[in-house]
């Protein structure tokens, strides 16, 4: 059961739930499981079954695809008010995860059971529109990622990443973190940054 503070935050972050009938909303809130996860926690991993549908209230989760060599490629981030399309796909397709979700910044979230997720999807049009709208956005993001990896040089992708960071002050990120976000290795990113400096 959610406390009143988390209930208010949930409805602020996910306004489509506000249009649920009061009894239906009460059932959802009674069934929802609040969770707090520290940075570095693996939320889900490849080949694991999906246990529920997370709704983020605070923090962020990186969704990554890892290679056997240890290299990683960030597919997308899940922020408060968003949800994970990989989780939606696993629940809809009755399949396991094909990537890993790692808490980037301490997360507060509410997890809906698979049965509640499916009931909302089938009976509540605003929730269904939200899920499929997010599928469309993430698919566009993933197509841009594929295009960048396939057709842009790494120095261009690194420059674009650096420019996308907050415009005020220094950028606080390790070379490894930048490499992970670009699907590269630290040594190459370090060399490119030295070239930028020169």
C-alpha angles and dihedrals in degrees: 000000000000122000117235093259092056091044091056092046092048092053091046093050094041105033093171087076091062090074093061116111110263094249092049092048091049090053091049093049092047091052097042118104118216116215136184116200127183124227113281095033115136104230094185136352139202116291093014119127118244112256100186148332116275124214110193118224097173140357127027141266126212115215109207140175112220127203124215087252090063095252115136135204119201109227098183145316127248113218132182111295091027133090137209115265090198089061091047090050093049092050093046095044097038088233139130127257120278096197141029130260117207127183107245098180122017107285133218111189145156118228121209119204117247090250093054090046092052093045091051092047094051100039107029115065097192090055091047091049090050093052095047092042088055090049088056094049094047092046089054090048092049092049089053090050092051090048092050093048093046102039110021127075116242093245090058092049091048092050091049091050092050092048090050092059119098109296097225123078131343126334110244107203133118121240087245092054090051090048091050091051091051097042091243137110128270095241093058093046090049091051092049091049090052088051090050089051092051 
